[in-house]
Coordinates of C-alpha atoms in Angstrom, one line a residue:
Chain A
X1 CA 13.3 66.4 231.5
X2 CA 11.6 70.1 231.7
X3 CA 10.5 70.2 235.2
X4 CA 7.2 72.3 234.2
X5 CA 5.3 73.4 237.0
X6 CA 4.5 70.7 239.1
X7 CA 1.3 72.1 241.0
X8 CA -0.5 71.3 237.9
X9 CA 0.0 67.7 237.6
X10 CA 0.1 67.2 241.6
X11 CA -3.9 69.0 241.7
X12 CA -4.9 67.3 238.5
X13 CA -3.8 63.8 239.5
X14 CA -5.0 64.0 243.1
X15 CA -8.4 64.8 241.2
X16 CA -8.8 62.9 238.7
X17 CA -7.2 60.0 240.6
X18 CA -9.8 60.2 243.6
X19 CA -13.0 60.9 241.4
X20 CA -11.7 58.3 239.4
X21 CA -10.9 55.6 242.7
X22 CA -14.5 57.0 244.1
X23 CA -16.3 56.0 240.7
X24 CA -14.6 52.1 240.1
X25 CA -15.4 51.6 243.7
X26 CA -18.6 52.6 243.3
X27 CA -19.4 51.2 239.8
X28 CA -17.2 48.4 239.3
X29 CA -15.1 47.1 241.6
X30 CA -18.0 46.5 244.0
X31 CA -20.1 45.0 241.3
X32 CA -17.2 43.1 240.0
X33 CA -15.9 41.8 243.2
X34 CA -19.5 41.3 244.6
X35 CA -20.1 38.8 241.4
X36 CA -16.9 36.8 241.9
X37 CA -17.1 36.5 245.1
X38 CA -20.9 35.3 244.4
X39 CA -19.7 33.1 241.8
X40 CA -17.3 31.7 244.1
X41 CA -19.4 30.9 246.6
X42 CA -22.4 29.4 244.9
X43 CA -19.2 27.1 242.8
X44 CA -18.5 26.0 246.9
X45 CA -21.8 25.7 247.6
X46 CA -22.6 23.2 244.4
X47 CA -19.6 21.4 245.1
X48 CA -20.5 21.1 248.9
X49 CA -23.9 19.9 247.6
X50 CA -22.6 17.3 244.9
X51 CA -20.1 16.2 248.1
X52 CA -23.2 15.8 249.7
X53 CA -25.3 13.8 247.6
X54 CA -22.7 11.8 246.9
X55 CA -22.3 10.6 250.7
X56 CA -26.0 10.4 250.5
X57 CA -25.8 7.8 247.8
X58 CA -23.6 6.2 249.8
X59 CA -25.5 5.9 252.3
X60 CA -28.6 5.1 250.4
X61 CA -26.5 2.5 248.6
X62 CA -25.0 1.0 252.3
X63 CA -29.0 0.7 253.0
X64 CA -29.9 -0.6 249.9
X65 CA -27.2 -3.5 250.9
X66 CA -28.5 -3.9 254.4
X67 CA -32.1 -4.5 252.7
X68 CA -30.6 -6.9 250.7
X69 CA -28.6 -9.0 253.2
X70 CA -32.3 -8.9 255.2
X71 CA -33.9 -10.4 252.4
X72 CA -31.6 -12.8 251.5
X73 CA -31.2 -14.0 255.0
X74 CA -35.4 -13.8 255.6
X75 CA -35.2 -16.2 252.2
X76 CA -32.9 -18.5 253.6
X77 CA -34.8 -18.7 257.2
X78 CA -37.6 -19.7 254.3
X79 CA -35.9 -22.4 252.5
X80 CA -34.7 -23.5 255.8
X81 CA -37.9 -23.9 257.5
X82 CA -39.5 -25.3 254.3
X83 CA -36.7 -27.7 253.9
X84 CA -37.4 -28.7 257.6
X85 CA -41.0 -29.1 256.9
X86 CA -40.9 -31.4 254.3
X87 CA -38.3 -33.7 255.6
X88 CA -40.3 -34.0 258.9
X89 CA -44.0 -34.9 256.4
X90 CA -41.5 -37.4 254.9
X91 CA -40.7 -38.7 257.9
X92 CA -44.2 -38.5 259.7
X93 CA -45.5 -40.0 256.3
X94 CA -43.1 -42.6 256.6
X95 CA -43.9 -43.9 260.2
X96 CA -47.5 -43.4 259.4
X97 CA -46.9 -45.8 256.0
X98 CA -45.0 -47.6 258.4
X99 CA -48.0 -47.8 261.4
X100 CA -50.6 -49.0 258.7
X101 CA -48.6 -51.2 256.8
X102 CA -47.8 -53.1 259.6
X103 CA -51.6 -53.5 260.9
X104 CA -52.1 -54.4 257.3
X105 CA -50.0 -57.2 257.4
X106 CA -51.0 -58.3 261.0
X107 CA -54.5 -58.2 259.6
X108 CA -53.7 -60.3 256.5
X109 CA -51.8 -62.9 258.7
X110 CA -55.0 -62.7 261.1
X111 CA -57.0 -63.8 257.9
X112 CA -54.6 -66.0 256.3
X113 CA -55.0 -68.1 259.7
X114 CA -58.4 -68.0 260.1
X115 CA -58.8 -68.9 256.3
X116 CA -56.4 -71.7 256.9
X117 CA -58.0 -72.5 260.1
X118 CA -61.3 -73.1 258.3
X119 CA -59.8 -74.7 255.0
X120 CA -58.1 -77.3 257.3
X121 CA -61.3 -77.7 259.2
X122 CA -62.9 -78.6 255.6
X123 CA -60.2 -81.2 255.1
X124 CA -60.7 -83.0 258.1
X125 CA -64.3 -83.0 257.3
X126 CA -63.6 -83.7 253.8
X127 CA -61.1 -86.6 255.2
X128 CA -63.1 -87.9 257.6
X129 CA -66.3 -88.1 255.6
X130 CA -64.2 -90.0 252.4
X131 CA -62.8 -92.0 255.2
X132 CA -66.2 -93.4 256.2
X133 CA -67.4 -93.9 252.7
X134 CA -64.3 -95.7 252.3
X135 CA -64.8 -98.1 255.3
X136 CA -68.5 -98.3 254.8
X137 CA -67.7 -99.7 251.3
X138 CA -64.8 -101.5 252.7
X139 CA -67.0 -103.2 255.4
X140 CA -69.6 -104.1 253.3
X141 CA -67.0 -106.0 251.1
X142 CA -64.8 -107.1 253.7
X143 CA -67.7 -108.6 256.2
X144 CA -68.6 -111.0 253.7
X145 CA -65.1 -112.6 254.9
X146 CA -64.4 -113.1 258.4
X147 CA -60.4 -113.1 257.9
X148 CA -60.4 -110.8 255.3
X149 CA -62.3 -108.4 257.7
X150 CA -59.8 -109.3 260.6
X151 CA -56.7 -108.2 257.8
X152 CA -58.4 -105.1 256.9
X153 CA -58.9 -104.0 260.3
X154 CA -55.4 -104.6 261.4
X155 CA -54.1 -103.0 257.8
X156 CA -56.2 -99.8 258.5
X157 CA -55.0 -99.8 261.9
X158 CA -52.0 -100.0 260.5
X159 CA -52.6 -96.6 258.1
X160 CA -54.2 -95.2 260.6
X161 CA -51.1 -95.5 262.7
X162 CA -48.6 -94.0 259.3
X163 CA -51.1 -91.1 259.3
Chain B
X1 CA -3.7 29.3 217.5
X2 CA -3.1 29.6 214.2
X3 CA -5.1 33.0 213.7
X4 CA -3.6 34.4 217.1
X5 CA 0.0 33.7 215.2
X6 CA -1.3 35.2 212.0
X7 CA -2.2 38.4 213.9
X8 CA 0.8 38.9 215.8
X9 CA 3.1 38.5 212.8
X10 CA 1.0 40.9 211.0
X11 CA 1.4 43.1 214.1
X12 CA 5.2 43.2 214.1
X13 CA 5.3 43.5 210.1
X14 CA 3.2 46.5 210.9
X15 CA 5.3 48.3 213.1
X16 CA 8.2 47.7 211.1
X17 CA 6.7 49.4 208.4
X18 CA 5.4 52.8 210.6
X19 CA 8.8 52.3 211.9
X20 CA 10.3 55.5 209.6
X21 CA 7.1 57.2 209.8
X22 CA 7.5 57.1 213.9
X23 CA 10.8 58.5 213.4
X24 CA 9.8 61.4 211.4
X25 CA 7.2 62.1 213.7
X26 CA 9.4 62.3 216.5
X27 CA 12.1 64.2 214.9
X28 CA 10.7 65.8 212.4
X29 CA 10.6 69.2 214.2
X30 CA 13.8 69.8 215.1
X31 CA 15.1 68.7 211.9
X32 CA 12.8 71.1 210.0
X33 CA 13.7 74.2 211.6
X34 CA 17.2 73.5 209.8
X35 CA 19.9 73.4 213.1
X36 CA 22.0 70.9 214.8
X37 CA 20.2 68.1 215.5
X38 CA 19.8 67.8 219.6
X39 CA 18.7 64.3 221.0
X40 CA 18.8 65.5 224.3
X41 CA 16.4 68.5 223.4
X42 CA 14.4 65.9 221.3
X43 CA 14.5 63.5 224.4
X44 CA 13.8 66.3 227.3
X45 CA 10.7 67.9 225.3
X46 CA 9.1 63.7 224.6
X47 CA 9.6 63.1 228.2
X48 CA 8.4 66.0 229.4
X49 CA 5.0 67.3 229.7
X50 CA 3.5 70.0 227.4
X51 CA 0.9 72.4 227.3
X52 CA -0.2 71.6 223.6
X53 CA 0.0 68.2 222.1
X54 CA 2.0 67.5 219.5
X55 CA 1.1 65.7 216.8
X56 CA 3.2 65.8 213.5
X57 CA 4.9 68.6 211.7
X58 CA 4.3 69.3 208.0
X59 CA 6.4 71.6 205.8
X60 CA 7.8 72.9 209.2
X61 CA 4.8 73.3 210.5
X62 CA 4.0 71.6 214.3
X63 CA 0.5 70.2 214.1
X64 CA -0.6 70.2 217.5
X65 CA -4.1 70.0 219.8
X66 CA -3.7 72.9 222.0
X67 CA -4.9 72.6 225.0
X68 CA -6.7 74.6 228.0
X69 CA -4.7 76.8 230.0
X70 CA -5.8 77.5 233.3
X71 CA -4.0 80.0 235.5
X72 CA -4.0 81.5 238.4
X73 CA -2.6 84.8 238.4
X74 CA -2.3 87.7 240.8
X75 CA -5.5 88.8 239.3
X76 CA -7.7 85.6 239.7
X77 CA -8.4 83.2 237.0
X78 CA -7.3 83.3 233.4
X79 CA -8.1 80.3 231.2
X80 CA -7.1 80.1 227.5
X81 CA -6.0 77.8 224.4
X82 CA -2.2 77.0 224.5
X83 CA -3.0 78.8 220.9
X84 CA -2.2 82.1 221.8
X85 CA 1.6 81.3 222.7
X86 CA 1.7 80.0 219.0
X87 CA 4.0 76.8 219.6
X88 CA 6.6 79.4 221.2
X89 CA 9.2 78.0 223.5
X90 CA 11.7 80.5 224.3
X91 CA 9.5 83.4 226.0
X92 CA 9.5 85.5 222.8
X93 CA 5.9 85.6 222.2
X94 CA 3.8 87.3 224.6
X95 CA 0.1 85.7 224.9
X96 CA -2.7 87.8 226.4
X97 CA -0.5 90.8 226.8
X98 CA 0.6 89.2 230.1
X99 CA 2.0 86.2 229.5
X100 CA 5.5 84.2 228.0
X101 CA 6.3 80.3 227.6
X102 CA 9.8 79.7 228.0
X103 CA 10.5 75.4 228.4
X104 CA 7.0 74.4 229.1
X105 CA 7.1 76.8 231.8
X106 CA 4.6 80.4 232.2
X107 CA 5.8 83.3 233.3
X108 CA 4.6 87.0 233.9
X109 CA 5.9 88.7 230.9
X110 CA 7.0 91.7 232.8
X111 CA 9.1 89.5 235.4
X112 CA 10.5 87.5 232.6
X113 CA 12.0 90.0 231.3
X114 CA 14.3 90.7 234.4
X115 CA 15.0 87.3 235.3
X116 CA 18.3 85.9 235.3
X117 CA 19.0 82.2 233.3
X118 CA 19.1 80.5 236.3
X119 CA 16.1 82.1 237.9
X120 CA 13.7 80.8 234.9
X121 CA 12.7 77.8 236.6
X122 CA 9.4 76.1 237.2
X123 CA 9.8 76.5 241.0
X124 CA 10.1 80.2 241.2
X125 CA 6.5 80.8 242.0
X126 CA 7.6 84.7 242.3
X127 CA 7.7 85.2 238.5
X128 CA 4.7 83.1 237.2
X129 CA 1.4 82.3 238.2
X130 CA 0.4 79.2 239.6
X131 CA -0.4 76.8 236.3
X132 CA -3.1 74.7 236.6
X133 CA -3.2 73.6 232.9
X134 CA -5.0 70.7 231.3
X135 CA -1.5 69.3 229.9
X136 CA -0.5 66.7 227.4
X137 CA -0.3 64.1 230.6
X138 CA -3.7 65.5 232.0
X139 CA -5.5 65.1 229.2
X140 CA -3.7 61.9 229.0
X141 CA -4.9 60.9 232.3
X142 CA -8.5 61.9 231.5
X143 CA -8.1 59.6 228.4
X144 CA -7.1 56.4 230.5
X145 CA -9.7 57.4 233.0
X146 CA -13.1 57.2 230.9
X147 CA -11.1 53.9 229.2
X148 CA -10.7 52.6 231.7
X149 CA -14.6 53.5 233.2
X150 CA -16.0 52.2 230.2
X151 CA -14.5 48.9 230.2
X152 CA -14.6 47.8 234.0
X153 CA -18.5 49.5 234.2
X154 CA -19.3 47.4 230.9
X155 CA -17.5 44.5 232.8
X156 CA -19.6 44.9 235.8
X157 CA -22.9 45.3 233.9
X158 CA -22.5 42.1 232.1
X159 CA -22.3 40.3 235.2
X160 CA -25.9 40.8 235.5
X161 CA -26.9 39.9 233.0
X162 CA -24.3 36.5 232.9
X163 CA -24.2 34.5 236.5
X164 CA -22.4 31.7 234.5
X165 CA -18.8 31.7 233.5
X166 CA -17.6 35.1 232.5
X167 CA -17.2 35.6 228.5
X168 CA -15.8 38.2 226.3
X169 CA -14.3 41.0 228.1
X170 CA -15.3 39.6 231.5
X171 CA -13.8 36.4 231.2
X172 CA -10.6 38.9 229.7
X173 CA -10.4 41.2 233.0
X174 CA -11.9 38.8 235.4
X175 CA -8.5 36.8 235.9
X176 CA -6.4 40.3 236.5
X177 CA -8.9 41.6 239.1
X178 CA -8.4 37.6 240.7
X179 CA -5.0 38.1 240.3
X180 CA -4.6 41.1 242.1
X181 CA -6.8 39.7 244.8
X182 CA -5.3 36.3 245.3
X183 CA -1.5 37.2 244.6
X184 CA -1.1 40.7 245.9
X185 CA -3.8 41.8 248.2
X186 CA -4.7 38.4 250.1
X187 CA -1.0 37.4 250.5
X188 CA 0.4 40.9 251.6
X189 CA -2.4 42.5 253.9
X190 CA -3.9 39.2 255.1
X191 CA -7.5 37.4 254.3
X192 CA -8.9 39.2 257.1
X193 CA -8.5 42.8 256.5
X194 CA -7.8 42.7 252.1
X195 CA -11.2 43.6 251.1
X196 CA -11.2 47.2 252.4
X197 CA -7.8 47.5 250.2
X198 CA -9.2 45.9 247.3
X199 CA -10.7 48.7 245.9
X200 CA -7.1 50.8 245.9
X201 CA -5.4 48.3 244.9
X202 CA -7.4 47.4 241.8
X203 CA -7.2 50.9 240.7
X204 CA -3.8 51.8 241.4
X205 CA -3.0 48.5 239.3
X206 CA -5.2 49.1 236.1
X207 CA -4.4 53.3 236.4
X208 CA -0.4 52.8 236.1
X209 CA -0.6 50.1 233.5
X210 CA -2.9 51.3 231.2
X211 CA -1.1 54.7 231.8
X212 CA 2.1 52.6 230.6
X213 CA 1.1 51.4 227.8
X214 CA -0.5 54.5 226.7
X215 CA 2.8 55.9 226.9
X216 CA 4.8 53.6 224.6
X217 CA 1.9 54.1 221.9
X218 CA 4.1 56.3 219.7
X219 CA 1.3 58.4 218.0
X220 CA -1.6 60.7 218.7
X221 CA -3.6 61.0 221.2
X222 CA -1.0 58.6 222.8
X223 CA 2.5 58.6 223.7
X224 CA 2.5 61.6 226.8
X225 CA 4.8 59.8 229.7
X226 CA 2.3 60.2 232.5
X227 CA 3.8 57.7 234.7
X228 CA 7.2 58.5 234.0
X229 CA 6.6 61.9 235.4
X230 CA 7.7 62.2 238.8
X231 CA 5.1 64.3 239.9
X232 CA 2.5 62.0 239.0
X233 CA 4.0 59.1 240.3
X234 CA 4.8 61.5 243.9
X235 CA 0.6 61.9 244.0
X236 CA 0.8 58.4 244.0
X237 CA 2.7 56.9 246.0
X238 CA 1.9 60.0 248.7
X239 CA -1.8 58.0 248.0
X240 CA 0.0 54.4 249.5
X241 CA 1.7 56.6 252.1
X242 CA -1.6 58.5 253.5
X243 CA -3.4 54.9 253.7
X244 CA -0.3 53.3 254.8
X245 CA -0.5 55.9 257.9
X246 CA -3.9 55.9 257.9
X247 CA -4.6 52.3 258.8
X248 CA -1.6 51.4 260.8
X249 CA -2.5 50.2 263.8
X250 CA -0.7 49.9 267.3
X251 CA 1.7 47.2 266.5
X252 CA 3.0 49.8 263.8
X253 CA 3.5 52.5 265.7
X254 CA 4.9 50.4 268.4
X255 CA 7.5 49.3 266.1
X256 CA 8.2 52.7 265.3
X257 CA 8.6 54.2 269.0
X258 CA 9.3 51.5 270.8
X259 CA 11.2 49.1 268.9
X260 CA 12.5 45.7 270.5
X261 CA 16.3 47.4 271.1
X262 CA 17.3 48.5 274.2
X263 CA 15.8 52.1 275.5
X264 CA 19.5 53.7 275.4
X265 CA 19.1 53.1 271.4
X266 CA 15.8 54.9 270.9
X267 CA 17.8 58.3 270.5
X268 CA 19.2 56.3 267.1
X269 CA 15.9 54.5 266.2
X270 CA 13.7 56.8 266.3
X271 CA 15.3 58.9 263.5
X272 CA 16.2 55.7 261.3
X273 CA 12.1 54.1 261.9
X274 CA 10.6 57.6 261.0
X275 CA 13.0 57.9 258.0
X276 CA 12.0 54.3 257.4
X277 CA 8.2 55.5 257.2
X278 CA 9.0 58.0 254.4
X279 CA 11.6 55.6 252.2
X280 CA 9.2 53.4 251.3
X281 CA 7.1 55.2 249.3
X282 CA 9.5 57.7 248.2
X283 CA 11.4 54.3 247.0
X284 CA 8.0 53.5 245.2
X285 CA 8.0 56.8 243.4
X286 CA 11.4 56.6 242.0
X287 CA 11.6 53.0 240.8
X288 CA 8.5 53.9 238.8
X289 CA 9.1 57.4 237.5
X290 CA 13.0 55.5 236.6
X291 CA 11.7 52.6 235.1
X292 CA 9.5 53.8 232.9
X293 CA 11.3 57.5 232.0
X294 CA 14.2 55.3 230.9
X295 CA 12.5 52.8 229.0
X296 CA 11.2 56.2 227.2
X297 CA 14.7 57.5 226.7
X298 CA 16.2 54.1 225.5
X299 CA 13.9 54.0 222.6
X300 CA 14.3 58.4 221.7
X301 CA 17.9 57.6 221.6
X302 CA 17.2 55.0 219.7
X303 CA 15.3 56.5 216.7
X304 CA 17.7 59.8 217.7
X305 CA 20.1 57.5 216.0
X306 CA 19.0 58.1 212.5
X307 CA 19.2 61.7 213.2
X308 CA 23.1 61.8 214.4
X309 CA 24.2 59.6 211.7
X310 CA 22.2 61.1 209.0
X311 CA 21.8 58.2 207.3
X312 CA 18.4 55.6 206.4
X313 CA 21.1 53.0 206.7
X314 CA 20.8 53.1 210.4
X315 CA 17.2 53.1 210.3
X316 CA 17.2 49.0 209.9
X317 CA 19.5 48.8 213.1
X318 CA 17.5 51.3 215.3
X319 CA 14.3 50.0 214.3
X320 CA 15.4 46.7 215.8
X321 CA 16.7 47.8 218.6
X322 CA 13.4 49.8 219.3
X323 CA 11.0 46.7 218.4
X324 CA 13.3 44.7 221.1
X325 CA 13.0 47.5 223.5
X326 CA 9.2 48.6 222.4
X327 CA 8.6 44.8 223.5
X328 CA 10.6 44.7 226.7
X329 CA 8.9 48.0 227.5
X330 CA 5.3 46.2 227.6
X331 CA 6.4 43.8 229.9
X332 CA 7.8 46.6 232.0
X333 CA 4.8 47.9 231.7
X334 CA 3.1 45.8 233.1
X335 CA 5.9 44.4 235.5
X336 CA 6.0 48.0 237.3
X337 CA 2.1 48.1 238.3
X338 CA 2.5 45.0 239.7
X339 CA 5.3 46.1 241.5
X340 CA 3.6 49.4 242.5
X341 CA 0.8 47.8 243.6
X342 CA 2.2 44.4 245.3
X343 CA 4.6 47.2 247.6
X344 CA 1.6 49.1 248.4
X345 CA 0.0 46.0 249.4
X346 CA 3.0 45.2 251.2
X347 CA 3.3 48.6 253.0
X348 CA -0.7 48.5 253.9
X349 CA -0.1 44.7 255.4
X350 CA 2.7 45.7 257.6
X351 CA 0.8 48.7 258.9
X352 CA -2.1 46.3 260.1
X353 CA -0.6 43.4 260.9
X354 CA -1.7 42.8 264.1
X355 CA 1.1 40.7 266.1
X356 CA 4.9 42.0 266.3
X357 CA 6.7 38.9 264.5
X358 CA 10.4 40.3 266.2

């Protein structure tokens, strides 16, 4: 290799090399690095965020589940308490039913006695009346005759006695 | 897929057809001027740096962008086109009545004459005035420079404009730039105290890599072997050592004057830890000048093949070999930035790391 005089390359290269370092610093690797680093950071930042949102869904999702179970245990209570409701108007209907049918009845046998009271009452006056229609004719027939009246006595006794 | 395959097969059928023409441009010089074919000459002068750029030679003629020279003689400042030496070597011609070019190298033209072989060396500042040239790798240098400008200020405009995902040529660059921050700064230095570093490290990355690959780009305005030059990659890694010394804080220099041995051993230490401060980046500028110088001569000697044998028959063979190594060279490429910068990283975190983990 010709060793050619080495002060020029030496004061060149320091030169060049130091405008040139001085220049990228200024005009591109500050710019570059600056962007990427920029970039980086708002990539973190959007992924911090997604990360974020996601646990906020989660959340939001957790309440949405709580809501839920509220609701469905609120509509339970409901169909609980209604359920209790009606079988207690069943039952209160049933003892009321229960109350008034019975007065019914007591009131209808009340009747049926009185009426039964009253119809027999008619018999006997029914009876007695026919029975003294009956012995009025008889007697008049039967006085005619001494014996005969004395038999007819003794045979109503007698019927009088089987009734 | 199927397009991305379609290109890169078209790609390598390409370069096996400039193949020739890449080897006639590199040789074609030497061979023209009708005497023994030298690789090593061919080798030394492609590896080297030059004050005009070569570009092809036609009817053995060079073609060649001259470029400024800038001097600084005994008598002030002297700046003129690399013209005026017209593409002579050996100290023959004299340019502005003052001056000679003998391997690369300017001299006074009056102390030229006197000097002995030995004495006509770049470091013997007596004879020449101090050369402050726009070379083949300077202008090289400025050429990566405004590339590589253009593309990260049009990256960092177009995040403006985009907050989204990056596209195009952001969503290209974006991942190296992360890359360089997540696996080499952030691991090395510490999420803490990276981001003043950033900025270095970023540079230094995309500097020695695109300065690679320019360098294996066989054709003009290409093909100078910037970061295989050792001074270049001395300015740099004297960069990592300033901010390595810089920033160290007290745990460093603790470590360095007061290491955990007993104080009957600091006569020994001392030497070895201060040593230790300048191995490190004088280790970072030879594994880089090495790699990529060799990966430059491996392929020269390559195509230099041709040229020993003088036969096309070996031009299938070397071509092969070059493609295999042209490919293995990208990778290297790109391999020795990352090394660069993850030991710089490296150096910077063990300067500021604040507890002592012995």
């Amino acid at each position: 290799m010709n060793f050619t005089s080495p002060e020029s390359l030496v004061f060149w290269t320091t030169l060049i090399f130091v405008v040139f370092f001085l220049l990228m610093r200024k005009f591109a690797w500050k710019p570059i690095l600056g962007a990427v680093k920029g970039r980086e950071d708002s990539i973190n930042n959007a992924l911090l965020a997604a990360e974020n949102a996601k646990k906020d869904m989660l959340n939001l999702k957790s309440d949405n589940e709580k809501l839920l179970a509220e609701a469905r245990a609120e509509r339970d209570l409901m169909i609980k308490e209604a359920r209790e409701i009606k079988e207690k108007m069943i039952a209160d209907a049933k003892s009321e039913a229960q109350v008034q049918g019975a007065a019914m009845i007591e009131s209808a046998k009340a009747t049926i006695e009185s009426e039964k009271n009253a119809a027999m009452a008619e018999l006997k006056n029914q009876v007695s009346s026919l029975s003294l229609e009956i012995a009025e004719t008889l007697l008049k027939g039967e006085l005619s005759n001494k014996e005969a009246q004395t038999k007819l006595v003794e045979k109503m006794l007698g019927d009088a006695k089987l009734n | 897929m199927r397009i991305a395959n379609r290109t890169i097969q078209f790609l390598f059928s390409l370069s096996f057809l400039i193949l020739p023409l890449m080897a006639s441009a590199s040789g074609g010089h030497s061979e023209s001027a009708d005497k023994e074919f030298s690789a090593t000459e061919l080798i030394n002068s492609h590896i080297g740096d030059s004050h005009e750029f070569h570009i092809a030679d036609w009817n053995g003629h060079a073609i060649s962008l001259p470029l400024p020279i800038i001097l600084w003689t005994d008598n002030g400042l002297e700046i003129f086109s690399a013209s005026e030496f017209h593409h002579d070597n050996t100290g023959h011609h004299v340019a502005k009545e003052k001056f000679v070019r003998y391997n690369e190298v300017i001299f006074y033209a009056d102390k030229f004459e006197t000097l002995k072989e030995e004495d006509k060396s770049a470091f013997n500042f007596a004879a020449r005035p101090l050369d402050f040239s726009i070379t083949k790798n300077v202008f090289s240098m400025l050429m990566s420079v405004i590339i590589l400008l253009v593309l990260f200020i049009t990256v960092a405009r177009s995040y403006k404009k985009n907050s989204m995902a990056p596209k195009g040529l952001a969503g290209f660059l974006e991942p190296l730039v992360i890359f360089v921050r997540d696996d080499i700064a952030i691991p090395n230095i510490g999420e803490k105290k990276y981001g003043k570093y950033m900025p270095y490290l970023l540079t230094i990355f995309f500097f020695i890599w695109i300065n690679n690959l320019i360098g294996l780009i066989p054709f003009f305005p290409f093909s100078s072997n910037l970061t295989g030059n050792i001074y270049f990659t001395f300015v740099m890694a004297f960069i990592t050592f300033l901010i390595t010394t810089l920033s160290a804080n007290k745990a460093y220099w603790g470590h360095i004057f007061a290491p955990p041995v007993p104080k009957a051993l600091y006569p020994i230490m001392w030497p070895v830890e201060i040593i230790g401060m300048f191995t490190k980046p004088f280790a970072l500028m030879i594994r880089l000048f090495a790699n990529i110088t060799a990966g430059h001569i491996i392929i020269l000697s390559l195509i230099s093949l041709i040229y020993i044998f003088k036969t096309v028959a070996i031009a299938p063979v070397s071509g092969a070999f070059v493609l295999f190594m042209s490919v293995l060279e990208m990778l290297v490429a790109a391999l020795q930035a990352y090394v660069f910068t993850l030991l710089s990283a490296l150096f910077i975190g063990q300067a500021v790391e604040e507890h002592d983990h012995h």
